[in-house]
mmCIF file of C-alpha atoms in Angstrom:
data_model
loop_
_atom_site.group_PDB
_atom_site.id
_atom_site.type_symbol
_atom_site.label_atom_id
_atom_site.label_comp_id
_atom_site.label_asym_id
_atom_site.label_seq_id
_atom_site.Cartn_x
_atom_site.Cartn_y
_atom_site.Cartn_z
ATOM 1 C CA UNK L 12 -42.418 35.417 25.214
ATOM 2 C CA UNK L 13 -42.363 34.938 29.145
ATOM 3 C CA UNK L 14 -45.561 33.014 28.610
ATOM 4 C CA UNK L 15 -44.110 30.634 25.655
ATOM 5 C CA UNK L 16 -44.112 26.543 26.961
ATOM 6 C CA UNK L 17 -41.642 23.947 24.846
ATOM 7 C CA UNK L 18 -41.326 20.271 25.577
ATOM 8 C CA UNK L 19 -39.403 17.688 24.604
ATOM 9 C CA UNK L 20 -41.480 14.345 24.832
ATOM 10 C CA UNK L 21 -39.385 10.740 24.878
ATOM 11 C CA UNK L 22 -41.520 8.073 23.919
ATOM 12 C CA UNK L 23 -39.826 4.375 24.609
ATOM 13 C CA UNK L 24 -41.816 2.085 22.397
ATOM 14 C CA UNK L 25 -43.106 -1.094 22.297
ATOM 15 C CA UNK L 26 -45.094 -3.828 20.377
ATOM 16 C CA UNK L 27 -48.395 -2.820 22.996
ATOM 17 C CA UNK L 28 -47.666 0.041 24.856
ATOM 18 C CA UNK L 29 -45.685 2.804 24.154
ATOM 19 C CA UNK L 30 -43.492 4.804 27.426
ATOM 20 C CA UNK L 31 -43.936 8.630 27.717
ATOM 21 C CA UNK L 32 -42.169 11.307 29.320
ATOM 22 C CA UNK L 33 -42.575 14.993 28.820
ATOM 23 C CA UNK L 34 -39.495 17.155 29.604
ATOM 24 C CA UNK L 35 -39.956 20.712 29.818
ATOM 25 C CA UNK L 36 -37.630 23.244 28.412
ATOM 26 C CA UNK L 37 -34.680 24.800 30.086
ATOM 27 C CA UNK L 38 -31.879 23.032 31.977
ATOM 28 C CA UNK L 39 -34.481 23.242 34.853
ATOM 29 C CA UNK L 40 -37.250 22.641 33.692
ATOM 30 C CA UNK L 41 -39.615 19.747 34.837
ATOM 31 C CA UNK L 42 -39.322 15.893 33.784
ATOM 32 C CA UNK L 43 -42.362 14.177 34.361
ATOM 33 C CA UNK L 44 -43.603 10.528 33.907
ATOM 34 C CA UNK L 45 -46.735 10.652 31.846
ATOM 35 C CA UNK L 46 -47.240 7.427 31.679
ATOM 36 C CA UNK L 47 -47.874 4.422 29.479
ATOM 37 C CA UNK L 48 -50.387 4.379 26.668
ATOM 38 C CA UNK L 49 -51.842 1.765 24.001
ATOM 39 C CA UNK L 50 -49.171 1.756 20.912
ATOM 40 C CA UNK L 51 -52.561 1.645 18.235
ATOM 41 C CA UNK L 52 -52.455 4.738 16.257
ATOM 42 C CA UNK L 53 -56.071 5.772 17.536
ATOM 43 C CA UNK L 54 -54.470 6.306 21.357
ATOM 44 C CA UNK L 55 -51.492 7.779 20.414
ATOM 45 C CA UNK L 56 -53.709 10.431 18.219
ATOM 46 C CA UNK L 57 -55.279 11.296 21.039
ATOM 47 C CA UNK L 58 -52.103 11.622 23.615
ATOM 48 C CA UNK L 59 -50.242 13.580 21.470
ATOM 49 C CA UNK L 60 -53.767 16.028 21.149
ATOM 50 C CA UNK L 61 -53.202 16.273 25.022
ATOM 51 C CA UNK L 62 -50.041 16.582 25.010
ATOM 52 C CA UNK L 63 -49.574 19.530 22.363
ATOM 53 C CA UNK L 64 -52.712 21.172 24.369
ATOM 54 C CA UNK L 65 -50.484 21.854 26.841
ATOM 55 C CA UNK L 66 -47.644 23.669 25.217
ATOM 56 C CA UNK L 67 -46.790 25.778 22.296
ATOM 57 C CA UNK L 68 -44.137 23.762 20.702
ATOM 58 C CA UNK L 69 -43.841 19.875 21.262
ATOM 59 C CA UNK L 70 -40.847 17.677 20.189
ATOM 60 C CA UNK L 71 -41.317 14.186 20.341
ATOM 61 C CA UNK L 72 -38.585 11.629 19.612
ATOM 62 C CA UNK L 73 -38.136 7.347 19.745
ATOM 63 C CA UNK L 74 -35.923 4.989 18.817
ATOM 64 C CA UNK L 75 -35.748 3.110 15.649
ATOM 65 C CA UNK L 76 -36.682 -0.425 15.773
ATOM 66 C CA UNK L 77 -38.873 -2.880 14.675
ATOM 67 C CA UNK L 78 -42.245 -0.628 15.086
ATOM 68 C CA UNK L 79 -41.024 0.974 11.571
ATOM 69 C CA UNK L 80 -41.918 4.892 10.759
ATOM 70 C CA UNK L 81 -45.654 4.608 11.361
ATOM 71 C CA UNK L 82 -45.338 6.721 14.804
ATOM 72 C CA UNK L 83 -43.558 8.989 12.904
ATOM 73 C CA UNK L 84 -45.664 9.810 10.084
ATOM 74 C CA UNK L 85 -48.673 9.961 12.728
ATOM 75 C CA UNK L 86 -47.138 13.001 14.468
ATOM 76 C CA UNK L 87 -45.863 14.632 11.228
ATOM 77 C CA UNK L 88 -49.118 14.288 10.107
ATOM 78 C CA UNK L 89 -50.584 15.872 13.152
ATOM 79 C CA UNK L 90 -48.361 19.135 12.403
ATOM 80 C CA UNK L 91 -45.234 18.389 15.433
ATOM 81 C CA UNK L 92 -42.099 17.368 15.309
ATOM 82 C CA UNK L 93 -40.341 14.399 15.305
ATOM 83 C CA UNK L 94 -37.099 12.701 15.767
ATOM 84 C CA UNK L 95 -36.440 9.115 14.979
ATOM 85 C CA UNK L 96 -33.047 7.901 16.996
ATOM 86 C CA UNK L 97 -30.073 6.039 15.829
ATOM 87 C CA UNK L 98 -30.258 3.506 18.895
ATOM 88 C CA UNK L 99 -26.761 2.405 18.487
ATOM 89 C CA UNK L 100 -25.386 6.573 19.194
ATOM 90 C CA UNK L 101 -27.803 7.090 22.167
ATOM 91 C CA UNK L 102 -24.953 8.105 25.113
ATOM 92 C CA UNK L 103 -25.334 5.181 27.775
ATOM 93 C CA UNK L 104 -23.709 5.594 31.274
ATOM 94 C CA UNK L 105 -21.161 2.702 31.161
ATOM 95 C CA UNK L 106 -22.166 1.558 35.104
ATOM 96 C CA UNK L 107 -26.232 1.372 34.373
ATOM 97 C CA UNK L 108 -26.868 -1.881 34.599
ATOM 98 C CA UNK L 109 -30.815 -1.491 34.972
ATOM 99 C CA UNK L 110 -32.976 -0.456 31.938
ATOM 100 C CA UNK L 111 -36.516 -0.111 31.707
ATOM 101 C CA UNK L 112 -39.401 1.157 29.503
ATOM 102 C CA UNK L 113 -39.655 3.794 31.973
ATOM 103 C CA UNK L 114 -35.619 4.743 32.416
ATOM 104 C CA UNK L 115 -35.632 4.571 28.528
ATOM 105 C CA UNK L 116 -38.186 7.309 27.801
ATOM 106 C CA UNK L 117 -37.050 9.630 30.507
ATOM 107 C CA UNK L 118 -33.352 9.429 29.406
ATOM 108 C CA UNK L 119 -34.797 10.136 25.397
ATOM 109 C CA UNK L 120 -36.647 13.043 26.782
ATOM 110 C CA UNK L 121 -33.757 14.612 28.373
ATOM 111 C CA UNK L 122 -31.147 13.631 26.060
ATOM 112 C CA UNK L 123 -33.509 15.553 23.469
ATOM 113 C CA UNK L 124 -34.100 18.141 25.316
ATOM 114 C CA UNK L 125 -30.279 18.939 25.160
ATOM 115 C CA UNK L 126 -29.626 18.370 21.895
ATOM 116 C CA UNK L 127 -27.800 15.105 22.359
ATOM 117 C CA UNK L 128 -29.805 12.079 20.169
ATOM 118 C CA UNK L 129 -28.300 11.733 16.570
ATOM 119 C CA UNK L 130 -31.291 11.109 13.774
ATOM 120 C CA UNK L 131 -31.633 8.256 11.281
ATOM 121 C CA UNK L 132 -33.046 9.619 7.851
ATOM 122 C CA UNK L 133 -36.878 8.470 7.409
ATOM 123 C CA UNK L 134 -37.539 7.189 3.664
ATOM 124 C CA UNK L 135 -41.294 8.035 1.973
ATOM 125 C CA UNK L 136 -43.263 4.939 1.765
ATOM 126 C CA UNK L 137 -42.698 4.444 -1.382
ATOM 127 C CA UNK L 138 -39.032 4.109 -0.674
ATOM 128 C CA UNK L 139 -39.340 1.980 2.513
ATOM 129 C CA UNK L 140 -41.468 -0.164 0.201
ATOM 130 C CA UNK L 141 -38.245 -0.777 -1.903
ATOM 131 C CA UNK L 142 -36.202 -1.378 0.364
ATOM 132 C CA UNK L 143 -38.118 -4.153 2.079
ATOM 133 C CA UNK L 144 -37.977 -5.607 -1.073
ATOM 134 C CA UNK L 145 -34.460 -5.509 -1.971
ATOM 135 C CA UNK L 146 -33.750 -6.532 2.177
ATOM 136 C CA UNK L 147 -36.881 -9.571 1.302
ATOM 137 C CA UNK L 148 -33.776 -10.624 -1.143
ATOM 138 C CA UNK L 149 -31.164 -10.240 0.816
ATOM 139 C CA UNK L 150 -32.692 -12.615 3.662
ATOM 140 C CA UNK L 151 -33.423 -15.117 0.616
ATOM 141 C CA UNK L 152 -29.708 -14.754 -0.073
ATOM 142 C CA UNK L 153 -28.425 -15.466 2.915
ATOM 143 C CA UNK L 154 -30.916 -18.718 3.170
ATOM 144 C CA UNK L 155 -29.546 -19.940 0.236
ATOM 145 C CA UNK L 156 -26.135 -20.065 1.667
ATOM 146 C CA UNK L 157 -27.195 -21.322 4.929
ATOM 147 C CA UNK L 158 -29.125 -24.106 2.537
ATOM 148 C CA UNK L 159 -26.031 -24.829 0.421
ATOM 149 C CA UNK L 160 -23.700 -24.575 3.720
ATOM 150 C CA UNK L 161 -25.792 -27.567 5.159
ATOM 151 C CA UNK L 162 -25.355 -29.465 1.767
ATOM 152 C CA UNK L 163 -21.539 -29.378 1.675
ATOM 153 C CA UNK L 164 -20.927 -30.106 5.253
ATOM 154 C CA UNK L 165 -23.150 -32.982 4.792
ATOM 155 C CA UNK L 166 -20.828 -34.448 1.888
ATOM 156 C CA UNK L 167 -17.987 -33.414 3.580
ATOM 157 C CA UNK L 168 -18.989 -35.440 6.751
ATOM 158 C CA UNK L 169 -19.687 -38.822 4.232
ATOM 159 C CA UNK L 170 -16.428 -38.013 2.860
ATOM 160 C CA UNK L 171 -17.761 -36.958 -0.641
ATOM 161 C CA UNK L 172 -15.054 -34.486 -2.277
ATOM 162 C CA UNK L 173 -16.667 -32.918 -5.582
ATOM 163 C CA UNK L 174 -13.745 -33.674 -8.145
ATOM 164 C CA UNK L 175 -14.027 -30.011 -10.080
ATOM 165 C CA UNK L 176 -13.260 -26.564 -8.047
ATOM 166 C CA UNK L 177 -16.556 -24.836 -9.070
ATOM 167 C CA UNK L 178 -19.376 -25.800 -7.499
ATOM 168 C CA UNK L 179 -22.952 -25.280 -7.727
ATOM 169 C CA UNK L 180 -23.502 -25.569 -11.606
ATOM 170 C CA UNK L 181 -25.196 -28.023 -12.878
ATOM 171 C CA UNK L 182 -22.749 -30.253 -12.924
ATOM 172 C CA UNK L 183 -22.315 -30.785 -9.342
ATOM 173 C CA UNK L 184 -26.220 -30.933 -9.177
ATOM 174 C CA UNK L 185 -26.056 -33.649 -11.306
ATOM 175 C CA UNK L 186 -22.968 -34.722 -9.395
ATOM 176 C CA UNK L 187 -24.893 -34.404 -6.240
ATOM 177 C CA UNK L 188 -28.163 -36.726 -7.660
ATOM 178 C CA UNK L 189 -25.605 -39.531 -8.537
ATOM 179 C CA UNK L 190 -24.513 -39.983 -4.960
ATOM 180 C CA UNK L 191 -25.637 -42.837 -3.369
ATOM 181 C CA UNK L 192 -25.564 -44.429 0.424
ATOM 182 C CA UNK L 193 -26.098 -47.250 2.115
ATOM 183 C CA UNK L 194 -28.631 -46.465 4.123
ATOM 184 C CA UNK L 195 -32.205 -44.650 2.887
ATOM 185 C CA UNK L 196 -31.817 -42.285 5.554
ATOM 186 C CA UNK L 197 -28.721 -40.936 4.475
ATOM 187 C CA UNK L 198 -30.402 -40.473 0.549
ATOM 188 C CA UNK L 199 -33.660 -39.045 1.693
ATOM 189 C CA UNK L 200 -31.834 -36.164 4.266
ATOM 190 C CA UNK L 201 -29.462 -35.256 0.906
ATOM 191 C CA UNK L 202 -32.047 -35.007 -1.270
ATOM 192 C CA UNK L 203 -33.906 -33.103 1.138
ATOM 193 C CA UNK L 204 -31.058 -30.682 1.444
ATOM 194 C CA UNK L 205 -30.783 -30.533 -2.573
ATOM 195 C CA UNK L 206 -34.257 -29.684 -2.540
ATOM 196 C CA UNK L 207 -33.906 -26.711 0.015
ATOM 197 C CA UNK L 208 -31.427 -25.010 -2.219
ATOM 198 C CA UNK L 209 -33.838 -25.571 -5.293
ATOM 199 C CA UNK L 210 -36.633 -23.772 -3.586
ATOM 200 C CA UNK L 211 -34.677 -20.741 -2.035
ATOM 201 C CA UNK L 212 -32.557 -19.839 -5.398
ATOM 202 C CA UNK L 213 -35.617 -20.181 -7.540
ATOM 203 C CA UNK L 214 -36.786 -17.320 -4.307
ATOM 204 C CA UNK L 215 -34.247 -15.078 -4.825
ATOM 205 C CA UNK L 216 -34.427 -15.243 -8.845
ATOM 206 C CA UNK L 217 -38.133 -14.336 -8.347
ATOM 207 C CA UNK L 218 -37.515 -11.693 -5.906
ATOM 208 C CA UNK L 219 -34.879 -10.006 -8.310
ATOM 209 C CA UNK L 220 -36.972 -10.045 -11.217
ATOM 210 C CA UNK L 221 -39.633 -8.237 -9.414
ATOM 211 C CA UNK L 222 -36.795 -5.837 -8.254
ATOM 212 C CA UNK L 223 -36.014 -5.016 -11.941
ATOM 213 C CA UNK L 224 -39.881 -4.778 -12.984
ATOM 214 C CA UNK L 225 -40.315 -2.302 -10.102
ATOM 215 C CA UNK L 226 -37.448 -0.212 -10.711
ATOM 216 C CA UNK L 227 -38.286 1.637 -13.790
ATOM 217 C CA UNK L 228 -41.588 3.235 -11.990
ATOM 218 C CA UNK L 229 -39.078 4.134 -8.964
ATOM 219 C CA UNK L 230 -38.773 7.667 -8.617
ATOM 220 C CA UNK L 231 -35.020 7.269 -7.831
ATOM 221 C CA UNK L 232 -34.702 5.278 -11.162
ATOM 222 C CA UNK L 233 -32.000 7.436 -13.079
ATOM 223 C CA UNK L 234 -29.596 7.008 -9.829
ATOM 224 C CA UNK L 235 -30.006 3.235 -10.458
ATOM 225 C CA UNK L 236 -28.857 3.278 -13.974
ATOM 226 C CA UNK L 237 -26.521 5.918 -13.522
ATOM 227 C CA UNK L 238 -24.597 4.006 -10.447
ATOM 228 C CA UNK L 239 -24.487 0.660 -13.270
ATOM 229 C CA UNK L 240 -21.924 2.450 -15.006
ATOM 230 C CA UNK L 241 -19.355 1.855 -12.363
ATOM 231 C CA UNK L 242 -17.212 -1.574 -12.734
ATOM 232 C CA UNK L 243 -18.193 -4.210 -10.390
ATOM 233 C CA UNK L 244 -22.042 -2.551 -9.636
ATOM 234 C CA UNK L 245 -24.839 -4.243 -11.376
ATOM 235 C CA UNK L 246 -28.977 -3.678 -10.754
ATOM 236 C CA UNK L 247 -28.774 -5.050 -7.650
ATOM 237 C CA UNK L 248 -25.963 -3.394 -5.691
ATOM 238 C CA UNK L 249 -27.396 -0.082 -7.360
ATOM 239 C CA UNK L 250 -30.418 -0.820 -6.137
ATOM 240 C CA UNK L 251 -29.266 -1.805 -2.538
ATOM 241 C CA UNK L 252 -26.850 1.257 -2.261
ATOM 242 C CA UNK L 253 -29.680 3.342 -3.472
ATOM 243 C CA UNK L 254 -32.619 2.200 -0.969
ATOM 244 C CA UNK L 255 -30.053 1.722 2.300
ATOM 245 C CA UNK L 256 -28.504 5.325 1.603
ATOM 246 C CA UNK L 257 -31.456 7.367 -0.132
ATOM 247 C CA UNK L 258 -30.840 10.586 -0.838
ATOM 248 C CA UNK L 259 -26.850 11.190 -1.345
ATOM 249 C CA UNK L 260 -26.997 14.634 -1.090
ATOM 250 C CA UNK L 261 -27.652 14.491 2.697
ATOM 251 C CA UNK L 262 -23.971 14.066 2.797
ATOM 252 C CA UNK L 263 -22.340 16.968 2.520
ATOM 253 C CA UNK L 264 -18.680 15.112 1.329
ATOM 254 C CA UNK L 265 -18.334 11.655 0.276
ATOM 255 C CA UNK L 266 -15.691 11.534 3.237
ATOM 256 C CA UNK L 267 -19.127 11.623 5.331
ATOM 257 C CA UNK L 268 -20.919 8.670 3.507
ATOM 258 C CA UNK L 269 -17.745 6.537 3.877
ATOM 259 C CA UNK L 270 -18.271 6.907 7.495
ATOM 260 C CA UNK L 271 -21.636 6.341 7.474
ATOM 261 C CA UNK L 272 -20.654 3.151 5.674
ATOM 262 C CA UNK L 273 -18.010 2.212 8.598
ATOM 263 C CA UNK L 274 -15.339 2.058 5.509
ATOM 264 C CA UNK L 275 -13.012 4.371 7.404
ATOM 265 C CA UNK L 276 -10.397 3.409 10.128
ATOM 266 C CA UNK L 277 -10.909 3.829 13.600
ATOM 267 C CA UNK L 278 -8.239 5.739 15.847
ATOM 268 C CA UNK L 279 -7.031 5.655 19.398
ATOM 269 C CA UNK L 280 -4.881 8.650 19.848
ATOM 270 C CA UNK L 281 -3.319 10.430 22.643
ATOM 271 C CA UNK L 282 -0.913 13.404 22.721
ATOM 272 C CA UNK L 283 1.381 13.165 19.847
ATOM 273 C CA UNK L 284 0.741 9.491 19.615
ATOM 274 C CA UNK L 285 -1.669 8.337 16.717
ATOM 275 C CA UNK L 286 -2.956 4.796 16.352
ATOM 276 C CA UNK L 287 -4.997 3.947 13.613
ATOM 277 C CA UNK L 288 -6.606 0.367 13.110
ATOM 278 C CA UNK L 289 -9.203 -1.648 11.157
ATOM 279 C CA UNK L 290 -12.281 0.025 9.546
ATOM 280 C CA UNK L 291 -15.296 0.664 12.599
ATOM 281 C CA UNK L 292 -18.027 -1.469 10.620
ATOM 282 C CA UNK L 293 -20.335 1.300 11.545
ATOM 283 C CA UNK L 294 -23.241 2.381 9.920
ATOM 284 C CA UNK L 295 -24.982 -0.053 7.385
ATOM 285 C CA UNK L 296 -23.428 -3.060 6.893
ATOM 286 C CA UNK L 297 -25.122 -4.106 3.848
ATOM 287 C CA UNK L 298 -23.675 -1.376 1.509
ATOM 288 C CA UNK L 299 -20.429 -1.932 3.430
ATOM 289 C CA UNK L 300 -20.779 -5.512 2.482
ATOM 290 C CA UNK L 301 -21.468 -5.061 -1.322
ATOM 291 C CA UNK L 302 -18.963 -2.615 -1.916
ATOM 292 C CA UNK L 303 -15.868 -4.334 -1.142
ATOM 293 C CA UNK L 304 -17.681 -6.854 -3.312
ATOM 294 C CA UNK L 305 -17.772 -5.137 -6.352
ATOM 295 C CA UNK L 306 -14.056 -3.692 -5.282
ATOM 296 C CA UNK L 307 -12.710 -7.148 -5.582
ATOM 297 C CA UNK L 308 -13.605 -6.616 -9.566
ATOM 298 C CA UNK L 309 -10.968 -3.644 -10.032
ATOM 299 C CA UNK L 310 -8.131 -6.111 -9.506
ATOM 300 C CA UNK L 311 -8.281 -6.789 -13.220
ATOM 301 C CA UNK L 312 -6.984 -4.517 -16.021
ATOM 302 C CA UNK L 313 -9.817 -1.553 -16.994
ATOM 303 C CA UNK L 314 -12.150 -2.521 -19.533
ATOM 304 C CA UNK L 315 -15.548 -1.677 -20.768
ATOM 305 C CA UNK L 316 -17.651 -4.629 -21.861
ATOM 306 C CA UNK L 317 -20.725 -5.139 -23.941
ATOM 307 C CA UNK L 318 -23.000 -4.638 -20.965
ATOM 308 C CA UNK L 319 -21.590 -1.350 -19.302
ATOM 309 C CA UNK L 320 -20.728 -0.131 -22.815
ATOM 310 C CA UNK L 321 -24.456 0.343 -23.183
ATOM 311 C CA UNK L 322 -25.029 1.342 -19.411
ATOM 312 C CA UNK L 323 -22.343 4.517 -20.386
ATOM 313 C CA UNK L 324 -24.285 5.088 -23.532
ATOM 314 C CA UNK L 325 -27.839 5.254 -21.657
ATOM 315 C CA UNK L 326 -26.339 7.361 -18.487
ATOM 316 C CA UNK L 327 -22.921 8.919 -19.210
ATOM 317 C CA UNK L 328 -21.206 10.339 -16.277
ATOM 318 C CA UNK L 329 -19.099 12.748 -15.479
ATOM 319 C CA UNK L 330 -17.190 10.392 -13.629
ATOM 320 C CA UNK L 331 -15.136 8.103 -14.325
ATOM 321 C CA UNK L 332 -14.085 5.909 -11.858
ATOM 322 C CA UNK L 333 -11.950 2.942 -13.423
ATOM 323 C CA UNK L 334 -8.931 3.343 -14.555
ATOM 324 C CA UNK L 335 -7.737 5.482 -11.119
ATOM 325 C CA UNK L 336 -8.871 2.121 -9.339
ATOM 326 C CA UNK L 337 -7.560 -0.383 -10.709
ATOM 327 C CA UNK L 338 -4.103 1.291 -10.790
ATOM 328 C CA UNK L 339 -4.401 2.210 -7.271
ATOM 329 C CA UNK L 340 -4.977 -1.721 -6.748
ATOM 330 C CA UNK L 341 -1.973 -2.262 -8.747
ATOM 331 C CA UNK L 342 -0.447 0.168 -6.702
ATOM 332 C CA UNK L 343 -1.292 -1.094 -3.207
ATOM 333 C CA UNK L 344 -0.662 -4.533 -4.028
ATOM 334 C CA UNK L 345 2.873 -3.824 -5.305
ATOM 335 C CA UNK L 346 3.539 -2.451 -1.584
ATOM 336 C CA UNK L 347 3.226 -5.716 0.208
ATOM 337 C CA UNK L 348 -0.480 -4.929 1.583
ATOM 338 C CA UNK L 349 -3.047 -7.590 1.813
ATOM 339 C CA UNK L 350 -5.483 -8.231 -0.600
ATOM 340 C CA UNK L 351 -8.054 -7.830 1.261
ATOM 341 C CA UNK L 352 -7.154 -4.205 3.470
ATOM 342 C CA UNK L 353 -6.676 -3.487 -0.641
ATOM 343 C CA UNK L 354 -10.095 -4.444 -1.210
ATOM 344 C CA UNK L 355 -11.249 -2.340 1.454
ATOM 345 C CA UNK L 356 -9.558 0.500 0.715
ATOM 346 C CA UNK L 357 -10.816 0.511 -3.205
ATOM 347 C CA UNK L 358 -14.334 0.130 -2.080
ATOM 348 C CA UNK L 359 -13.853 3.074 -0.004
ATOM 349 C CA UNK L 360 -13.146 5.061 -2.881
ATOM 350 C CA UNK L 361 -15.547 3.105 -4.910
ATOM 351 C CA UNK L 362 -18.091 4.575 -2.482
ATOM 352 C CA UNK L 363 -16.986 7.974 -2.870
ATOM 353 C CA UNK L 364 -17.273 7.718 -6.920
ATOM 354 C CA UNK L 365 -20.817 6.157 -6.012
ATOM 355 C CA UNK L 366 -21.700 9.549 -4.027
ATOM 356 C CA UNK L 367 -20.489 11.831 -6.825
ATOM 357 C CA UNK L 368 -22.242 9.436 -9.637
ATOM 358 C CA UNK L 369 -25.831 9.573 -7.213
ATOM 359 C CA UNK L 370 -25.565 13.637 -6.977
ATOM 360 C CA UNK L 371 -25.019 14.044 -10.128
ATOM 361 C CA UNK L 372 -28.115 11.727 -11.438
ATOM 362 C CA UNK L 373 -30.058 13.464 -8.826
ATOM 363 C CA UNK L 374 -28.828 17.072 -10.043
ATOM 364 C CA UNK L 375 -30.159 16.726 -13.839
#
């Protein structure tokens, strides 16, 4: 045992080259600068090889970033271990002020070394390649309202109100193609515009019917029928929730996945004093986001319709989730409380329903 060598090896990195320090084991044990290396997977085979030569156990860890898993899988696959890190709960002296590729790897190294870097789960590449997919939609989403944003403001500036309240059917396209200006500029940079918002929804309808064609040969399938029993969740917040979270039974309580979520309030307490405020927005903000979206649909009275009558009768759970929230947004309401901190604080339960519903799918 005297003779047994452990290191813990930070690498910082990067788009070319990839940062690497090796940290031996024991509070003091050596810290060393190895160096920096080409980031193709061919050189990084062969550094870990020299690396693991070295010592009987290796560790390696990096942050999560843009480089994806590949690293990752290239060191599992070599038989070591590795540790991807949440970037965001990586313990930061609050007076550095300098930060380099070097500084980065030797402060991973240590800070693995002692236990303090907090993993991200890794999905299979079969589940990453979902979840691009349902994020490719979510970035066609969010063009489309960036497309229809420019639209309005553009009427709005040439003083064109749209004389209904709903907008974007085809009515106000039609509405829209009747407009006319004085000067051709004015018509060419609208129609433009209209066009814009043609080609990115007709994106996102495309996207989300591949998104339903690939979800029946998903291995996580039966979660995303199960979870389209709840109110207020259709394919595609079941499918989001599903792909962002992955495997619900890494949370031991739901209490856990709600902070994970950043759906619980943050606290500044001293002493006897206790000061709660807003929610901390931790964690993934897209499953935060689409919760308290399909919360805003338990502020009408229960009811089953024809669609999630035949969701229940495909995947019946043991849970049912809403009739206790729609009466507690009854309830909060009647107290005075926004409706919005209401909205918040159903889809915090809504997510804890949505934990219970994905175990159990995952159970039988």
């Amino acid at each position: 045992m005297a003779d047994y060598r452990e290191a813990f090896v930070g690498i910082d990195v990067a788009k070319l080259k990839n940062a690497i320090v090796i940290a031996e084991a024991g509070r003091e044990g050596e810290v060393r600068y190895f160096g920096e290396v080409d980031a193709s997977a061919t050189s990084m085979r062969r550094v870990i090889g020299r690396i693991a030569s070295r010592f009987d156990h290796v560790h390696f860890c990096y942050e999560a970033g843009p480089t994806g898993y590949g690293l990752y899988r290239l060191i599992r696959s070599l038989g070591h271990e590795c540790t991807v890190v949440a970037p965001s709960l990586i313990p930061r002296k609050p007076g550095d002020r300098v930060k380099t590729n070097r500084r980065d790897a030797l402060s991973l190294a240590r800070l693995l070394r002692a236990g303090e870097l907090t993993a991200v789960w890794v999905p299979d590449e079969g589940h990453e390649s979902m979840r691009d997919l349902v994020r490719a939609r979510a970035a066609a989403v969010e063009t489309l309202r960036v497309h229809r944003q420019q639209v309005s403001a553009f009427m709005l500036k040439h003083g064109r109100s749209y004389p209904r309240k709903k907008s974007w059917t085809m009515r106000y396209l039609r509405w829209l193609q009747e407009q006319r200006f004085d000067h051709p500029a004015h018509q060419i940079a609208l129609q433009e515009m209209v066009e814009a918002v043609r080609v990115s929804k007709e994106r996102v309808e495309r996207l989300e019917r591949v998104i339903e064609e690939f979800v029946p040969a998903w291995s996580l399938a039966p979660i995303v029928w199960a979870l389209q029993t709840l109110r207020g969740v259709d394919l595609i917040v079941a499918v989001t929730f599903v792909t962002e979270v992955g495997d619900a039974s890494r949370f031991e309580s739901p209490r856990q996945l709600m902070g994970y979520l950043g759906l619980v309030p943050g606290e500044r307490s001293t002493g006897e004093t206790v000061r709660r405020g807003g929610i901390t927005k931790a964690g993934n903000g897209r499953v935060r986001h689409m919760s308290v979206e399909s919360a805003w649909t338990y502020r009408h009275p229960p009811k089953v319709g024809k669609a999630k009558l035949y969701r229940l009768e495909q995947a019946p759970p043991k849970v049912r989730a809403q009739s206790r929230l729609t009466a507690r947004y009854r309830m909060l309401s009647a107290r005075g409380k926004r409706t919005t901190v209401v909205c918040t604080a159903i889809a915090r339960e809504l997510v804890g329903f949505m934990w219970a519903v994905a175990r159990e799918a995952r159970a039988t």
